[in-house]
Amino acid sequence: MSDSSKFGVQIVNLVGSGSLDVEMDLEYLARDIGESIASYDPNKYPGMYLRFSEDKPLITVYRTGKYIVVGANSLEEAHAFRDRFLGLLSEMRVIDEAKDESFRIQNCVCTGNLKENLSLNALAIELGLEKTEYEPEQFPGLIYRPDTGEAVLLVFATGKVVITGSNTIESAQSAFDAFREQLDTFLN
DNA sequence: TGAGCGGCTCCTTATATATCAGCTTCGG
DNA sequence: CCGAAGCTGATATATAAGGAGCCGCTCA
């Protein structure tokens, strides 16, 4: 168990989306909600942005009733801000009840740390050139795409790792664990 | 030949990670 | 006035979303 706490991954960003199946008048909604929370500039981007507090998740709402929540660093926070958004729309009578069964986490971005410096050139060969991309002149990290397809890992020479593309923290953790196992065989 | 349509790419947002170039600012 | 130091914005990753623009293809 000490292994998983020592090499546990941390959520740094969650992206979730849902659909309310209601056509929205974003111009009207943005005005009614107020510019302390809402911002909408259709010439710049078709979505309306809602930010309830600084350094907190951002919600982007579309004309079609579809929306995305980005920037939460826990499942609880993502759901709390979705609920706040649904509550607001419910109060404004845009939707009947503050519920949305369609909401799903689409991307869970995590960080991990191997606590060990790596030679990325050697690692690229070990992991297999068809699964890795490493062009230090383009980007300092090695990009590793495991066969499972459940995540993509960005590996840095410092041993720090970014795990992205999975939709649960569990699959991000298992992708990181599998990568660490590969690394152990490589180092020994 | 031109209209129309489908598919594709880019834009925007968050976030960690690291490395470069280019720019500003400051001290001696 | 020049070097150093600091800061900013690019580079790349995933993901949802709607719209603009572009390219190629088909059909009249």
mmCIF file of N, CA and C in Angstrom, chain A residues 54-146:
data_model
loop_
_atom_site.group_PDB
_atom_site.id
_atom_site.type_symbol
_atom_site.label_atom_id
_atom_site.label_comp_id
_atom_site.label_asym_id
_atom_site.label_seq_id
_atom_site.Cartn_x
_atom_site.Cartn_y
_atom_site.Cartn_z
ATOM 1 N N GLU A 54 -12.983 33.205 -9.130
ATOM 2 C CA GLU A 54 -11.654 33.191 -9.728
ATOM 3 C C GLU A 54 -10.937 31.891 -9.348
ATOM 4 N N ASP A 55 -10.090 31.382 -10.230
ATOM 5 C CA ASP A 55 -9.333 30.148 -9.984
ATOM 6 C C ASP A 55 -10.222 28.942 -9.716
ATOM 7 N N LYS A 56 -11.441 29.005 -10.235
ATOM 8 C CA LYS A 56 -12.372 27.883 -10.075
ATOM 9 C C LYS A 56 -12.788 27.418 -11.467
ATOM 10 N N PRO A 57 -13.455 26.275 -11.556
ATOM 11 C CA PRO A 57 -13.819 25.760 -12.882
ATOM 12 C C PRO A 57 -14.572 26.749 -13.762
ATOM 13 N N LEU A 58 -14.361 26.602 -15.046
ATOM 14 C CA LEU A 58 -15.021 27.429 -16.049
ATOM 15 C C LEU A 58 -16.062 26.560 -16.746
ATOM 16 N N ILE A 59 -17.256 27.121 -16.927
ATOM 17 C CA ILE A 59 -18.306 26.396 -17.633
ATOM 18 C C ILE A 59 -18.561 27.108 -18.954
ATOM 19 N N THR A 60 -18.558 26.367 -20.035
ATOM 20 C CA THR A 60 -18.844 26.933 -21.350
ATOM 21 C C THR A 60 -20.187 26.374 -21.795
ATOM 22 N N VAL A 61 -21.097 27.271 -22.146
ATOM 23 C CA VAL A 61 -22.455 26.876 -22.518
ATOM 24 C C VAL A 61 -22.702 27.211 -23.979
ATOM 25 N N TYR A 62 -23.367 26.312 -24.688
ATOM 26 C CA TYR A 62 -23.635 26.513 -26.101
ATOM 27 C C TYR A 62 -25.125 26.685 -26.384
ATOM 28 N N ARG A 63 -25.392 27.313 -27.506
ATOM 29 C CA ARG A 63 -26.738 27.567 -28.007
ATOM 30 C C ARG A 63 -27.618 26.314 -27.954
ATOM 31 N N THR A 64 -27.029 25.165 -28.224
ATOM 32 C CA THR A 64 -27.738 23.887 -28.298
ATOM 33 C C THR A 64 -28.120 23.304 -26.943
ATOM 34 N N GLY A 65 -27.607 23.900 -25.855
ATOM 35 C CA GLY A 65 -27.872 23.364 -24.524
ATOM 36 C C GLY A 65 -26.764 22.450 -24.034
ATOM 37 N N LYS A 66 -25.774 22.243 -24.873
ATOM 38 C CA LYS A 66 -24.632 21.437 -24.455
ATOM 39 C C LYS A 66 -23.669 22.340 -23.681
ATOM 40 N N TYR A 67 -22.931 21.739 -22.758
ATOM 41 C CA TYR A 67 -22.014 22.542 -21.938
ATOM 42 C C TYR A 67 -20.812 21.713 -21.511
ATOM 43 N N ILE A 68 -19.740 22.393 -21.152
ATOM 44 C CA ILE A 68 -18.548 21.709 -20.659
ATOM 45 C C ILE A 68 -18.047 22.399 -19.394
ATOM 46 N N VAL A 69 -17.488 21.614 -18.502
ATOM 47 C CA VAL A 69 -16.925 22.127 -17.255
ATOM 48 C C VAL A 69 -15.438 21.794 -17.288
ATOM 49 N N VAL A 70 -14.576 22.778 -17.185
ATOM 50 C CA VAL A 70 -13.131 22.525 -17.179
ATOM 51 C C VAL A 70 -12.460 23.198 -15.990
ATOM 52 N N GLY A 71 -11.396 22.582 -15.504
ATOM 53 C CA GLY A 71 -10.584 23.212 -14.465
ATOM 54 C C GLY A 71 -10.775 22.699 -13.047
ATOM 55 N N ALA A 72 -11.648 21.701 -12.847
ATOM 56 C CA ALA A 72 -11.830 21.163 -11.494
ATOM 57 C C ALA A 72 -10.651 20.236 -11.185
ATOM 58 N N ASN A 73 -10.267 20.185 -9.905
ATOM 59 C CA ASN A 73 -9.200 19.242 -9.566
ATOM 60 C C ASN A 73 -9.662 18.121 -8.650
ATOM 61 N N SER A 74 -10.985 17.935 -8.604
ATOM 62 C CA SER A 74 -11.550 16.749 -7.957
ATOM 63 C C SER A 74 -12.918 16.501 -8.566
ATOM 64 N N LEU A 75 -13.371 15.262 -8.437
ATOM 65 C CA LEU A 75 -14.681 14.876 -8.947
ATOM 66 C C LEU A 75 -15.764 15.670 -8.228
ATOM 67 N N GLU A 76 -15.557 15.863 -6.926
ATOM 68 C CA GLU A 76 -16.518 16.607 -6.097
ATOM 69 C C GLU A 76 -16.664 18.041 -6.594
ATOM 70 N N GLU A 77 -15.517 18.663 -6.911
ATOM 71 C CA GLU A 77 -15.559 20.048 -7.380
ATOM 72 C C GLU A 77 -16.251 20.146 -8.735
ATOM 73 N N ALA A 78 -15.969 19.214 -9.629
ATOM 74 C CA ALA A 78 -16.599 19.218 -10.954
ATOM 75 C C ALA A 78 -18.110 19.101 -10.823
ATOM 76 N N HIS A 79 -18.547 18.199 -9.951
ATOM 77 C CA HIS A 79 -19.984 18.012 -9.756
ATOM 78 C C HIS A 79 -20.622 19.185 -9.044
ATOM 79 N N ALA A 80 -19.896 19.772 -8.079
ATOM 80 C CA ALA A 80 -20.421 20.928 -7.352
ATOM 81 C C ALA A 80 -20.671 22.112 -8.281
ATOM 82 N N PHE A 81 -19.748 22.343 -9.226
ATOM 83 C CA PHE A 81 -19.915 23.478 -10.139
ATOM 84 C C PHE A 81 -20.960 23.193 -11.205
ATOM 85 N N ARG A 82 -21.081 21.943 -11.603
ATOM 86 C CA ARG A 82 -22.156 21.572 -12.528
ATOM 87 C C ARG A 82 -23.501 21.811 -11.844
ATOM 88 N N ASP A 83 -23.607 21.418 -10.565
ATOM 89 C CA ASP A 83 -24.851 21.592 -9.819
ATOM 90 C C ASP A 83 -25.205 23.069 -9.635
ATOM 91 N N ARG A 84 -24.176 23.871 -9.428
ATOM 92 C CA ARG A 84 -24.397 25.301 -9.261
ATOM 93 C C ARG A 84 -24.930 25.909 -10.566
ATOM 94 N N PHE A 85 -24.378 25.457 -11.657
ATOM 95 C CA PHE A 85 -24.804 25.888 -12.993
ATOM 96 C C PHE A 85 -26.246 25.454 -13.261
ATOM 97 N N LEU A 86 -26.553 24.207 -12.941
ATOM 98 C CA LEU A 86 -27.918 23.698 -13.155
ATOM 99 C C LEU A 86 -28.917 24.409 -12.254
ATOM 100 N N GLY A 87 -28.494 24.722 -11.029
ATOM 101 C CA GLY A 87 -29.347 25.443 -10.096
ATOM 102 C C GLY A 87 -29.699 26.826 -10.613
ATOM 103 N N LEU A 88 -28.708 27.474 -11.193
ATOM 104 C CA LEU A 88 -28.901 28.808 -11.764
ATOM 105 C C LEU A 88 -29.897 28.775 -12.917
ATOM 106 N N LEU A 89 -29.731 27.799 -13.812
ATOM 107 C CA LEU A 89 -30.635 27.676 -14.959
ATOM 108 C C LEU A 89 -32.048 27.309 -14.513
ATOM 109 N N SER A 90 -32.121 26.541 -13.428
ATOM 110 C CA SER A 90 -33.418 26.147 -12.883
ATOM 111 C C SER A 90 -34.139 27.354 -12.289
ATOM 112 N N GLU A 91 -33.395 28.177 -11.553
ATOM 113 C CA GLU A 91 -33.954 29.414 -10.980
ATOM 114 C C GLU A 91 -34.458 30.348 -12.064
ATOM 115 N N MET A 92 -33.717 30.364 -13.179
ATOM 116 C CA MET A 92 -34.089 31.234 -14.296
ATOM 117 C C MET A 92 -35.167 30.600 -15.163
ATOM 118 N N ARG A 93 -35.578 29.425 -14.775
ATOM 119 C CA ARG A 93 -36.629 28.672 -15.468
ATOM 120 C C ARG A 93 -36.267 28.318 -16.905
ATOM 121 N N VAL A 94 -34.971 28.138 -17.129
ATOM 122 C CA VAL A 94 -34.500 27.708 -18.441
ATOM 123 C C VAL A 94 -34.656 26.190 -18.529
ATOM 124 N N ILE A 95 -34.490 25.524 -17.375
ATOM 125 C CA ILE A 95 -34.707 24.079 -17.288
ATOM 126 C C ILE A 95 -35.681 23.805 -16.140
ATOM 127 N N ASP A 96 -36.346 22.648 -16.173
ATOM 128 C CA ASP A 96 -37.365 22.334 -15.175
ATOM 129 C C ASP A 96 -36.786 21.924 -13.829
ATOM 130 N N GLU A 97 -35.735 21.099 -13.870
ATOM 131 C CA GLU A 97 -35.132 20.708 -12.601
ATOM 132 C C GLU A 97 -33.609 20.674 -12.727
ATOM 133 N N ALA A 98 -32.954 20.916 -11.588
ATOM 134 C CA ALA A 98 -31.496 21.024 -11.568
ATOM 135 C C ALA A 98 -30.829 19.649 -11.588
ATOM 136 N N LYS A 99 -31.091 18.906 -12.663
ATOM 137 C CA LYS A 99 -30.513 17.571 -12.792
ATOM 138 C C LYS A 99 -30.041 17.356 -14.223
ATOM 139 N N ASP A 100 -28.983 16.570 -14.368
ATOM 140 C CA ASP A 100 -28.521 16.209 -15.707
ATOM 141 C C ASP A 100 -27.804 14.872 -15.658
ATOM 142 N N GLU A 101 -28.508 13.850 -16.121
ATOM 143 C CA GLU A 101 -27.961 12.489 -16.114
ATOM 144 C C GLU A 101 -26.908 12.278 -17.200
ATOM 145 N N SER A 102 -26.870 13.186 -18.151
ATOM 146 C CA SER A 102 -25.938 13.000 -19.281
ATOM 147 C C SER A 102 -24.514 13.459 -18.967
ATOM 148 N N PHE A 103 -24.328 14.147 -17.856
ATOM 149 C CA PHE A 103 -23.007 14.691 -17.525
ATOM 150 C C PHE A 103 -21.969 13.589 -17.317
ATOM 151 N N ARG A 104 -20.842 13.726 -17.989
ATOM 152 C CA ARG A 104 -19.774 12.727 -17.901
ATOM 153 C C ARG A 104 -18.398 13.374 -17.910
ATOM 154 N N ILE A 105 -17.491 12.785 -17.131
ATOM 155 C CA ILE A 105 -16.100 13.232 -17.171
ATOM 156 C C ILE A 105 -15.480 12.679 -18.452
ATOM 157 N N GLN A 106 -14.906 13.550 -19.246
ATOM 158 C CA GLN A 106 -14.346 13.156 -20.542
ATOM 159 C C GLN A 106 -12.836 13.034 -20.510
ATOM 160 N N ASN A 107 -12.218 13.816 -19.668
ATOM 161 C CA ASN A 107 -10.766 13.789 -19.603
ATOM 162 C C ASN A 107 -10.322 14.092 -18.181
ATOM 163 N N CYS A 108 -9.438 13.246 -17.674
ATOM 164 C CA CYS A 108 -8.917 13.395 -16.326
ATOM 165 C C CYS A 108 -7.404 13.567 -16.464
ATOM 166 N N VAL A 109 -6.915 14.775 -16.235
ATOM 167 C CA VAL A 109 -5.483 15.048 -16.370
ATOM 168 C C VAL A 109 -4.832 14.901 -14.999
ATOM 169 N N CYS A 110 -3.819 14.047 -14.912
ATOM 170 C CA CYS A 110 -3.145 13.786 -13.630
ATOM 171 C C CYS A 110 -1.644 13.984 -13.751
ATOM 172 N N THR A 111 -1.016 14.144 -12.604
ATOM 173 C CA THR A 111 0.444 14.171 -12.573
ATOM 174 C C THR A 111 0.918 13.030 -11.690
ATOM 175 N N GLY A 112 2.094 12.527 -12.010
ATOM 176 C CA GLY A 112 2.724 11.483 -11.210
ATOM 177 C C GLY A 112 4.192 11.819 -11.119
ATOM 178 N N ASN A 113 4.896 11.156 -10.207
ATOM 179 C CA ASN A 113 6.320 11.435 -10.064
ATOM 180 C C ASN A 113 7.078 10.137 -9.801
ATOM 181 N N LEU A 114 8.032 9.834 -10.660
ATOM 182 C CA LEU A 114 8.821 8.609 -10.517
ATOM 183 C C LEU A 114 9.950 8.804 -9.515
ATOM 184 N N LYS A 115 10.200 10.054 -9.155
ATOM 185 C CA LYS A 115 11.244 10.425 -8.191
ATOM 186 C C LYS A 115 12.603 9.851 -8.591
ATOM 187 N N GLU A 116 12.895 10.008 -9.857
ATOM 188 C CA GLU A 116 14.110 9.424 -10.412
ATOM 189 C C GLU A 116 14.370 10.065 -11.779
ATOM 190 N N ASN A 117 15.592 10.470 -12.035
ATOM 191 C CA ASN A 117 15.911 11.089 -13.319
ATOM 192 C C ASN A 117 16.000 10.025 -14.413
ATOM 193 N N LEU A 118 15.617 10.414 -15.617
ATOM 194 C CA LEU A 118 15.563 9.461 -16.713
ATOM 195 C C LEU A 118 16.324 9.951 -17.934
ATOM 196 N N SER A 119 16.815 8.978 -18.692
ATOM 197 C CA SER A 119 17.366 9.290 -20.003
ATOM 198 C C SER A 119 16.245 9.028 -21.003
ATOM 199 N N LEU A 120 15.704 10.088 -21.555
ATOM 200 C CA LEU A 120 14.547 9.942 -22.436
ATOM 201 C C LEU A 120 14.897 9.278 -23.768
ATOM 202 N N ASN A 121 16.125 9.475 -24.230
ATOM 203 C CA ASN A 121 16.556 8.820 -25.469
ATOM 204 C C ASN A 121 16.553 7.306 -25.314
ATOM 205 N N ALA A 122 17.095 6.829 -24.182
ATOM 206 C CA ALA A 122 17.130 5.395 -23.911
ATOM 207 C C ALA A 122 15.717 4.860 -23.674
ATOM 208 N N LEU A 123 14.923 5.638 -22.987
ATOM 209 C CA LEU A 123 13.547 5.238 -22.685
ATOM 210 C C LEU A 123 12.704 5.070 -23.954
ATOM 211 N N ALA A 124 12.907 5.948 -24.912
ATOM 212 C CA ALA A 124 12.158 5.892 -26.176
ATOM 213 C C ALA A 124 12.415 4.567 -26.888
ATOM 214 N N ILE A 125 13.651 4.106 -26.853
ATOM 215 C CA ILE A 125 14.019 2.846 -27.503
ATOM 216 C C ILE A 125 13.427 1.662 -26.739
ATOM 217 N N GLU A 126 13.513 1.734 -25.415
ATOM 218 C CA GLU A 126 13.004 0.662 -24.568
ATOM 219 C C GLU A 126 11.486 0.491 -24.707
ATOM 220 N N LEU A 127 10.755 1.600 -24.700
ATOM 221 C CA LEU A 127 9.289 1.535 -24.771
ATOM 222 C C LEU A 127 8.808 1.169 -26.167
ATOM 223 N N GLY A 128 9.647 1.366 -27.154
ATOM 224 C CA GLY A 128 9.277 1.076 -28.528
ATOM 225 C C GLY A 128 9.011 2.356 -29.284
ATOM 226 N N LEU A 129 9.729 2.538 -30.367
ATOM 227 C CA LEU A 129 9.651 3.795 -31.115
ATOM 228 C C LEU A 129 8.273 4.052 -31.710
ATOM 229 N N GLU A 130 7.517 2.939 -31.933
ATOM 230 C CA GLU A 130 6.179 3.120 -32.517
ATOM 231 C C GLU A 130 5.181 3.634 -31.486
ATOM 232 N N LYS A 131 5.528 3.500 -30.200
ATOM 233 C CA LYS A 131 4.618 3.975 -29.142
ATOM 234 C C LYS A 131 5.071 5.289 -28.532
ATOM 235 N N THR A 132 6.238 5.741 -28.936
ATOM 236 C CA THR A 132 6.770 6.967 -28.337
ATOM 237 C C THR A 132 7.116 8.028 -29.372
ATOM 238 N N GLU A 133 7.122 9.250 -28.889
ATOM 239 C CA GLU A 133 7.567 10.384 -29.692
ATOM 240 C C GLU A 133 8.489 11.177 -28.787
ATOM 241 N N TYR A 134 9.673 11.422 -29.232
ATOM 242 C CA TYR A 134 10.577 12.245 -28.439
ATOM 243 C C TYR A 134 11.434 13.100 -29.357
ATOM 244 N N GLU A 135 11.092 14.353 -29.412
ATOM 245 C CA GLU A 135 11.831 15.324 -30.210
ATOM 246 C C GLU A 135 12.112 16.518 -29.327
ATOM 247 N N PRO A 136 13.209 16.438 -28.544
ATOM 248 C CA PRO A 136 13.530 17.490 -27.569
ATOM 249 C C PRO A 136 13.614 18.899 -28.146
ATOM 250 N N GLU A 137 13.846 18.994 -29.428
ATOM 251 C CA GLU A 137 13.918 20.347 -30.009
ATOM 252 C C GLU A 137 12.534 20.923 -30.226
ATOM 253 N N GLN A 138 11.558 20.007 -30.269
ATOM 254 C CA GLN A 138 10.175 20.439 -30.451
ATOM 255 C C GLN A 138 9.480 20.586 -29.100
ATOM 256 N N PHE A 139 9.693 19.601 -28.232
ATOM 257 C CA PHE A 139 9.098 19.604 -26.897
ATOM 258 C C PHE A 139 9.977 18.756 -25.980
ATOM 259 N N PRO A 140 10.250 19.228 -24.738
ATOM 260 C CA PRO A 140 11.182 18.515 -23.857
ATOM 261 C C PRO A 140 10.693 17.194 -23.274
ATOM 262 N N GLY A 141 9.409 16.906 -23.408
ATOM 263 C CA GLY A 141 8.878 15.665 -22.851
ATOM 264 C C GLY A 141 8.775 14.548 -23.874
ATOM 265 N N LEU A 142 8.823 13.314 -23.371
ATOM 266 C CA LEU A 142 8.624 12.137 -24.221
ATOM 267 C C LEU A 142 7.134 11.802 -24.185
ATOM 268 N N ILE A 143 6.555 11.556 -25.337
ATOM 269 C CA ILE A 143 5.129 11.227 -25.409
ATOM 270 C C ILE A 143 4.995 9.720 -25.583
ATOM 271 N N TYR A 144 4.322 9.108 -24.637
ATOM 272 C CA TYR A 144 4.175 7.648 -24.650
ATOM 273 C C TYR A 144 2.697 7.275 -24.749
ATOM 274 N N ARG A 145 2.391 6.472 -25.769
ATOM 275 C CA ARG A 145 1.018 6.002 -25.992
ATOM 276 C C ARG A 145 0.984 4.488 -25.809
ATOM 277 N N PRO A 146 0.572 4.028 -24.613
ATOM 278 C CA PRO A 146 0.519 2.592 -24.357
ATOM 279 C C PRO A 146 -0.523 1.905 -25.242
#
